[in-house]
Amino acid sequence: MQEEVLGGRFLSIGECMVELSQADDGHLRKGFAGDTFNTAWYARACLPADWSVDYFTTLGDDAMSDEMVAFMRGAGIGTADIRRLRGKTPGLYMINLKNGERSFSYWRDSSAARLLAADGDALRASIEASDVLYFSGITLAILPREDAYTLLAELRRAKAAGKPVAFDPNLRPRLWSSLDAMHTMITDGARASTVVMPSFDDEAAHFGDDSIAGTIRRYRQYGADMVVVKNGPEGATVGTDANETLVPAVKVDKVVDTTSAGDSFNGAFLAHYLQHGDPLAAAAFAAEIAAKVIQEYGALVSPKKLNTAR
Ligand code: ADP
């Protein structure tokens, strides 16, 4: 039985975007989302009040950036480390619905978040002031190569200092200049991490893994303590030094919208694991939260509907 750990500061690093989706009446609905922000949202929903959850990014000085910051604060997510850059704006994406199929259009090439690691001192101060770090392959993909190295160097420092560093490779070939660049940087991301949380579909498609055990082996060789491989309705496999264990998904009769399944799984897993130190119990809890999330529309499901500690 592990000891219960007192709270700390969870810092998620990446890009939150403005989201436009179609409302039933044909109007466009505005929201805010992005993989690392979604995970921060679910970590916040699942962690008790003695933990703070902060988001690290850069935004602009426009009204939309103001609204995004207000939205984050309203959700209980700390924004003190978000730098605001003159003349910049947040990234934007739109969810298109055609015959029940969703597709996405993105406007993020010049978003403020691409500069999130440009100020290495600010990044270091923020990471040093945190107890747990979270980032993704998308965080790395949007950065200029040199800035991605700055971020990875700071995360490696945090790992060397004994802090948990969690990483979802979230492979998105379209965001990378080449598959080679994606493979190299994702591998470096794993080297900077203690917990790697990939999705098997993506890893099989883009790294050619022929089994979940293969994905675990590949990431474990870079020095992660734990690899948690998500595999949709099949569940998630937790690979540690000791063993590999499949934790089944929760059966869902009617899947409404799988957006954020993996992001919510990650946030809930980390929230539980940080408190109790038991990865299998954390994966079972995360499967319950993800099952609730896919029975609702949208990336961000209200904490009330999740029925968590808060
Ligand atoms: P990603 O969104 O990153 O591709 P997955 O599709 O693997 O991630 O889903 C993450 C988690 O969400 C799974 O491990 C599982 O717990 C849950 N999940 C996803 N799809 C389903 C489903 N159809 N039924 C039940 N649980 C699901």
Short mmCIF file of C-alpha atoms and ligand atoms in Angstrom, two decimals:
data_model
loop_
_atom_site.label_atom_id
_atom_site.label_comp_id
_atom_site.label_asym_id
_atom_site.label_seq_id
_atom_site.Cartn_x
_atom_site.Cartn_y
_atom_site.Cartn_z
CA MET A 1 0.00 0.00 0.00
CA GLN A 2 1.50 3.33 -1.07
CA GLU A 3 1.29 6.42 1.11
CA GLU A 4 -1.14 9.15 0.10
CA VAL A 5 0.75 12.13 -1.30
CA LEU A 6 0.00 15.73 -0.34
CA GLY A 7 -0.91 18.14 -3.12
CA GLY A 8 1.33 19.99 -5.52
CA ARG A 9 1.33 21.91 -8.79
CA PHE A 10 0.46 20.16 -12.05
CA LEU A 11 1.63 22.08 -15.12
CA SER A 12 0.38 21.25 -18.60
CA ILE A 13 2.31 22.76 -21.52
CA GLY A 14 0.93 23.29 -25.02
CA GLU A 15 -1.62 25.02 -27.22
CA CYS A 16 -5.25 25.75 -26.49
CA MET A 17 -7.24 26.90 -29.51
CA VAL A 18 -10.51 28.61 -30.24
CA GLU A 19 -12.97 25.93 -31.37
CA LEU A 20 -15.87 26.63 -33.71
CA SER A 21 -18.55 23.98 -34.10
CA GLN A 22 -22.04 23.87 -35.60
CA ALA A 23 -24.92 24.35 -33.19
CA ASP A 24 -28.26 22.65 -33.95
CA ASP A 25 -29.74 25.90 -35.27
CA GLY A 26 -26.98 26.25 -37.89
CA HIS A 27 -25.11 28.96 -35.98
CA LEU A 28 -21.47 28.53 -35.03
CA ARG A 29 -20.66 27.84 -31.42
CA LYS A 30 -17.40 29.04 -29.91
CA GLY A 31 -15.40 27.04 -27.41
CA PHE A 32 -11.80 26.53 -26.30
CA ALA A 33 -9.89 23.24 -26.54
CA GLY A 34 -6.61 21.56 -27.40
CA ASP A 35 -5.08 18.25 -26.33
CA THR A 36 -2.92 19.44 -23.41
CA PHE A 37 -5.59 21.87 -22.25
CA ASN A 38 -8.20 19.10 -22.30
CA THR A 39 -5.95 16.96 -20.13
CA ALA A 40 -5.48 19.89 -17.71
CA TRP A 41 -9.28 20.23 -17.57
CA TYR A 42 -9.73 16.58 -16.57
CA ALA A 43 -6.80 16.63 -14.16
CA ARG A 44 -8.45 19.66 -12.52
CA ALA A 45 -11.78 17.87 -12.37
CA CYS A 46 -10.23 14.79 -10.74
CA LEU A 47 -7.65 16.27 -8.35
CA PRO A 48 -8.60 17.54 -4.89
CA ALA A 49 -8.30 21.22 -3.95
CA ASP A 50 -4.82 20.85 -2.42
CA TRP A 51 -3.51 20.42 -5.98
CA SER A 52 -3.26 23.36 -8.37
CA VAL A 53 -3.47 22.76 -12.11
CA ASP A 54 -1.83 25.41 -14.29
CA TYR A 55 -1.62 25.84 -18.03
CA PHE A 56 1.54 27.03 -19.75
CA THR A 57 1.26 28.60 -23.18
CA THR A 58 1.59 31.94 -24.94
CA LEU A 59 -1.38 33.98 -26.14
CA GLY A 60 -1.91 37.30 -27.85
CA ASP A 61 -3.15 40.65 -26.58
CA ASP A 62 -6.50 40.45 -28.41
CA ALA A 63 -10.01 40.02 -27.03
CA MET A 64 -10.10 36.30 -27.91
CA SER A 65 -6.97 35.67 -25.83
CA ASP A 66 -8.63 37.57 -22.94
CA GLU A 67 -11.69 35.36 -23.23
CA MET A 68 -9.63 32.20 -23.31
CA VAL A 69 -7.75 33.17 -20.16
CA ALA A 70 -11.05 34.02 -18.43
CA PHE A 71 -12.45 30.64 -19.50
CA MET A 72 -9.43 28.80 -18.06
CA ARG A 73 -9.67 30.70 -14.78
CA GLY A 74 -13.37 29.95 -14.60
CA ALA A 75 -12.50 26.27 -14.83
CA GLY A 76 -10.09 26.60 -11.89
CA ILE A 77 -7.00 26.32 -14.07
CA GLY A 78 -4.14 28.67 -13.19
CA THR A 79 -3.04 31.13 -15.88
CA ALA A 80 -0.37 33.11 -14.03
CA ASP A 81 2.44 31.78 -16.26
CA ILE A 82 0.71 32.46 -19.58
CA ARG A 83 2.68 35.10 -21.43
CA ARG A 84 0.76 37.53 -23.65
CA LEU A 85 2.49 38.62 -26.86
CA ARG A 86 1.77 41.88 -28.62
CA GLY A 87 0.02 41.53 -31.96
CA LYS A 88 -0.41 37.75 -31.75
CA THR A 89 -3.65 35.73 -31.68
CA PRO A 90 -4.63 32.20 -30.58
CA GLY A 91 -4.95 29.32 -33.06
CA LEU A 92 -8.40 28.40 -34.36
CA TYR A 93 -10.05 25.20 -35.57
CA MET A 94 -13.45 24.35 -36.88
CA ILE A 95 -15.36 21.09 -36.62
CA ASN A 96 -17.26 20.39 -39.85
CA LEU A 97 -20.14 17.92 -39.80
CA LYS A 98 -21.22 16.24 -43.01
CA ASN A 99 -23.57 13.25 -42.99
CA GLY A 100 -22.63 12.55 -39.37
CA GLU A 101 -18.88 12.49 -40.16
CA ARG A 102 -16.63 15.02 -38.47
CA SER A 103 -13.69 16.67 -40.15
CA PHE A 104 -11.44 19.45 -38.89
CA SER A 105 -10.02 22.63 -40.45
CA TYR A 106 -7.16 24.36 -38.63
CA TRP A 107 -5.77 27.89 -38.65
CA ARG A 108 -2.80 27.56 -36.34
CA ASP A 109 0.31 28.22 -38.44
CA SER A 110 0.95 31.59 -36.83
CA SER A 111 -0.71 31.08 -33.47
CA ALA A 112 0.83 32.69 -30.39
CA ALA A 113 1.42 29.24 -28.85
CA ARG A 114 4.22 28.59 -31.35
CA LEU A 115 6.32 30.95 -29.23
CA LEU A 116 5.68 29.25 -25.91
CA ALA A 117 9.28 28.09 -25.51
CA ALA A 118 10.94 31.16 -27.06
CA ASP A 119 11.66 32.63 -23.63
CA GLY A 120 13.76 29.91 -22.01
CA ASP A 121 14.03 31.71 -18.65
CA ALA A 122 10.27 32.02 -18.28
CA LEU A 123 9.87 28.36 -19.20
CA ARG A 124 12.49 27.27 -16.69
CA ALA A 125 10.96 29.34 -13.89
CA SER A 126 7.55 27.88 -14.54
CA ILE A 127 8.78 24.28 -14.69
CA GLU A 128 10.89 24.77 -11.57
CA ALA A 129 7.81 26.04 -9.73
CA SER A 130 5.86 22.88 -10.63
CA ASP A 131 5.79 19.35 -9.23
CA VAL A 132 4.41 17.44 -12.21
CA LEU A 133 4.79 18.24 -15.91
CA TYR A 134 2.61 17.23 -18.84
CA PHE A 135 3.16 17.78 -22.58
CA SER A 136 2.45 16.08 -25.90
CA GLY A 137 3.78 15.42 -29.37
CA ILE A 138 1.56 18.28 -30.54
CA THR A 139 3.34 20.63 -28.12
CA LEU A 140 6.63 19.62 -29.76
CA ALA A 141 5.25 19.69 -33.31
CA ILE A 142 4.11 23.32 -33.22
CA LEU A 143 7.46 24.69 -31.97
CA PRO A 144 10.41 25.83 -34.05
CA ARG A 145 13.00 23.04 -33.79
CA GLU A 146 15.35 25.04 -31.57
CA ASP A 147 12.55 25.93 -29.13
CA ALA A 148 11.45 22.30 -28.98
CA TYR A 149 15.00 21.46 -27.84
CA THR A 150 14.81 24.21 -25.21
CA LEU A 151 11.58 22.70 -23.87
CA LEU A 152 12.99 19.17 -23.89
CA ALA A 153 16.13 20.29 -22.05
CA GLU A 154 13.99 21.84 -19.29
CA LEU A 155 11.83 18.72 -19.05
CA ARG A 156 14.92 16.52 -18.81
CA ARG A 157 16.10 18.73 -15.92
CA ALA A 158 12.76 18.22 -14.20
CA LYS A 159 12.99 14.46 -14.75
CA ALA A 160 16.54 14.43 -13.39
CA ALA A 161 15.28 16.31 -10.32
CA GLY A 162 12.85 13.44 -9.68
CA LYS A 163 9.64 15.07 -10.90
CA PRO A 164 7.04 13.06 -12.80
CA VAL A 165 6.99 14.12 -16.47
CA ALA A 166 4.09 12.71 -18.50
CA PHE A 167 4.00 12.66 -22.30
CA ASP A 168 1.34 11.71 -24.85
CA PRO A 169 3.06 11.29 -28.24
CA ASN A 170 -0.26 12.20 -29.95
CA LEU A 171 1.19 11.53 -33.40
CA ARG A 172 -0.04 14.01 -36.03
CA PRO A 173 2.09 13.63 -39.19
CA ARG A 174 0.48 16.68 -40.79
CA LEU A 175 1.95 18.94 -38.12
CA TRP A 176 5.51 17.77 -38.83
CA SER A 177 7.82 18.76 -41.69
CA SER A 178 8.66 15.07 -42.26
CA LEU A 179 8.04 11.66 -40.75
CA ASP A 180 11.70 11.56 -39.88
CA ALA A 181 11.40 14.78 -37.86
CA MET A 182 8.35 13.34 -36.08
CA HIS A 183 10.12 10.10 -35.19
CA THR A 184 13.21 11.89 -33.89
CA MET A 185 11.37 14.46 -31.77
CA ILE A 186 8.82 12.00 -30.36
CA THR A 187 11.68 9.75 -29.33
CA ASP A 188 13.38 12.71 -27.65
CA GLY A 189 10.06 13.55 -25.95
CA ALA A 190 9.95 10.03 -24.53
CA ARG A 191 13.55 10.38 -23.27
CA ALA A 192 12.49 13.44 -21.26
CA SER A 193 9.54 11.60 -19.68
CA THR A 194 8.79 9.27 -16.82
CA VAL A 195 5.30 8.26 -18.01
CA VAL A 196 4.53 7.82 -21.74
CA MET A 197 0.84 7.57 -22.72
CA PRO A 198 0.52 6.64 -26.42
CA SER A 199 -2.52 5.42 -28.39
CA PHE A 200 -1.87 2.06 -30.02
CA ASP A 201 -3.62 2.89 -33.34
CA ASP A 202 -1.34 5.88 -33.90
CA GLU A 203 1.82 4.04 -32.88
CA ALA A 204 1.03 1.06 -35.13
CA ALA A 205 0.30 3.38 -38.06
CA HIS A 206 3.31 5.66 -37.72
CA PHE A 207 5.98 3.65 -35.90
CA GLY A 208 4.98 0.27 -37.36
CA ASP A 209 4.49 -1.45 -33.97
CA ASP A 210 2.90 -4.86 -34.45
CA SER A 211 1.77 -5.30 -30.85
CA ILE A 212 1.08 -3.33 -27.68
CA ALA A 213 4.05 -5.10 -26.10
CA GLY A 214 6.14 -3.69 -28.96
CA THR A 215 4.97 -0.13 -28.22
CA ILE A 216 5.76 -0.58 -24.53
CA ARG A 217 9.20 -1.99 -25.29
CA ARG A 218 10.06 0.80 -27.71
CA TYR A 219 9.17 3.59 -25.27
CA ARG A 220 10.53 1.86 -22.17
CA GLN A 221 14.01 1.73 -23.71
CA TYR A 222 14.20 5.54 -23.47
CA GLY A 223 13.99 5.48 -19.70
CA ALA A 224 10.29 5.94 -18.86
CA ASP A 225 9.21 4.24 -15.63
CA MET A 226 5.85 3.47 -17.12
CA VAL A 227 4.15 3.24 -20.50
CA VAL A 228 0.34 3.31 -20.62
CA VAL A 229 -0.92 2.26 -24.06
CA LYS A 230 -4.52 3.28 -24.80
CA ASN A 231 -6.45 1.11 -27.21
CA GLY A 232 -10.01 2.45 -27.49
CA PRO A 233 -12.74 -0.01 -26.42
CA GLU A 234 -10.09 -2.71 -25.81
CA GLY A 235 -8.81 -0.83 -22.77
CA ALA A 236 -5.35 0.29 -21.75
CA THR A 237 -2.19 -1.70 -21.03
CA VAL A 238 0.08 -0.52 -18.23
CA GLY A 239 3.70 -1.52 -18.71
CA THR A 240 6.14 -1.14 -15.80
CA ASP A 241 9.38 -2.81 -14.73
CA ALA A 242 7.38 -5.52 -13.05
CA ASN A 243 4.81 -6.45 -15.69
CA GLU A 244 2.32 -5.55 -18.42
CA THR A 245 -1.33 -5.55 -17.43
CA LEU A 246 -4.41 -4.90 -19.54
CA VAL A 247 -7.01 -2.79 -17.75
CA PRO A 248 -10.29 -3.17 -19.65
CA ALA A 249 -12.36 -0.24 -20.90
CA VAL A 250 -15.81 0.39 -19.47
CA LYS A 251 -18.53 -0.91 -21.78
CA VAL A 252 -20.44 1.92 -23.43
CA ASP A 253 -23.69 1.14 -25.27
CA LYS A 254 -23.95 4.36 -27.19
CA VAL A 255 -20.79 6.30 -28.06
CA VAL A 256 -21.80 9.90 -28.76
CA ASP A 257 -18.47 11.65 -29.47
CA THR A 258 -14.99 10.23 -28.91
CA THR A 259 -13.31 13.65 -28.93
CA SER A 260 -10.97 13.89 -25.95
CA ALA A 261 -11.22 10.18 -24.99
CA GLY A 262 -7.45 9.92 -24.78
CA ASP A 263 -6.95 13.38 -23.26
CA SER A 264 -9.50 12.73 -20.51
CA PHE A 265 -8.01 9.29 -19.87
CA ASN A 266 -4.59 10.92 -19.39
CA GLY A 267 -5.87 13.63 -17.03
CA ALA A 268 -7.85 11.19 -14.91
CA PHE A 269 -5.03 8.61 -14.87
CA LEU A 270 -2.46 11.14 -13.70
CA ALA A 271 -4.80 12.68 -11.11
CA HIS A 272 -5.42 9.26 -9.54
CA TYR A 273 -1.83 8.05 -9.86
CA LEU A 274 -0.39 11.20 -8.27
CA GLN A 275 -2.61 10.75 -5.26
CA HIS A 276 -2.47 6.99 -4.74
CA GLY A 277 0.58 5.69 -6.66
CA ASP A 278 -1.25 2.64 -8.01
CA PRO A 279 -1.12 2.56 -11.85
CA LEU A 280 -3.70 -0.21 -12.30
CA ALA A 281 -6.27 1.50 -10.08
CA ALA A 282 -5.46 4.76 -11.90
CA ALA A 283 -6.10 3.11 -15.29
CA ALA A 284 -9.43 1.69 -14.08
CA PHE A 285 -10.47 5.13 -12.83
CA ALA A 286 -9.36 6.76 -16.10
CA ALA A 287 -11.40 4.21 -18.10
CA GLU A 288 -14.49 5.23 -16.11
CA ILE A 289 -13.92 8.93 -16.77
CA ALA A 290 -13.18 8.39 -20.48
CA ALA A 291 -16.37 6.30 -20.79
CA LYS A 292 -18.39 9.23 -19.40
CA VAL A 293 -16.64 11.68 -21.73
CA ILE A 294 -17.48 9.72 -24.90
CA GLN A 295 -21.15 9.68 -23.96
CA GLU A 296 -21.29 13.50 -24.21
CA TYR A 297 -20.65 15.95 -27.04
CA GLY A 298 -17.49 18.04 -27.14
CA ALA A 299 -13.96 17.86 -25.74
CA LEU A 300 -14.72 19.30 -22.30
CA VAL A 301 -17.38 17.60 -20.21
CA SER A 302 -18.54 19.41 -17.10
CA PRO A 303 -17.00 18.10 -13.85
CA LYS A 304 -20.55 17.72 -12.47
CA LYS A 305 -21.30 15.10 -15.11
CA LEU A 306 -18.07 13.27 -14.30
CA ASN A 307 -19.05 12.92 -10.66
CA THR A 308 -15.46 13.23 -9.40
CA ALA A 309 -13.97 14.43 -6.14
CA ARG A 310 -14.65 18.11 -6.98
P1 ADP B 1 -7.28 8.38 -28.25
O1 ADP B 1 -8.47 9.30 -28.09
O2 ADP B 1 -6.01 8.99 -27.77
O3 ADP B 1 -7.17 7.71 -29.60
P2 ADP B 1 -8.37 5.90 -27.31
O4 ADP B 1 -9.33 5.87 -28.45
O5 ADP B 1 -7.46 4.74 -27.17
O6 ADP B 1 -7.52 7.21 -27.21
O7 ADP B 1 -9.27 6.00 -25.99
C1 ADP B 1 -8.74 6.34 -24.75
C2 ADP B 1 -9.54 5.63 -23.68
O8 ADP B 1 -10.92 5.99 -23.80
C3 ADP B 1 -9.51 4.12 -23.80
O9 ADP B 1 -8.38 3.58 -23.13
C4 ADP B 1 -10.82 3.74 -23.14
O10 ADP B 1 -10.70 3.73 -21.74
C5 ADP B 1 -11.75 4.87 -23.54
N1 ADP B 1 -12.51 4.55 -24.75
C6 ADP B 1 -12.28 4.96 -26.02
N2 ADP B 1 -13.20 4.44 -26.87
C7 ADP B 1 -14.04 3.70 -26.13
C8 ADP B 1 -15.22 2.92 -26.38
N3 ADP B 1 -15.73 2.79 -27.62
N4 ADP B 1 -15.83 2.31 -25.35
C9 ADP B 1 -15.36 2.42 -24.09
N5 ADP B 1 -14.26 3.14 -23.77
C10 ADP B 1 -13.60 3.77 -24.76
#
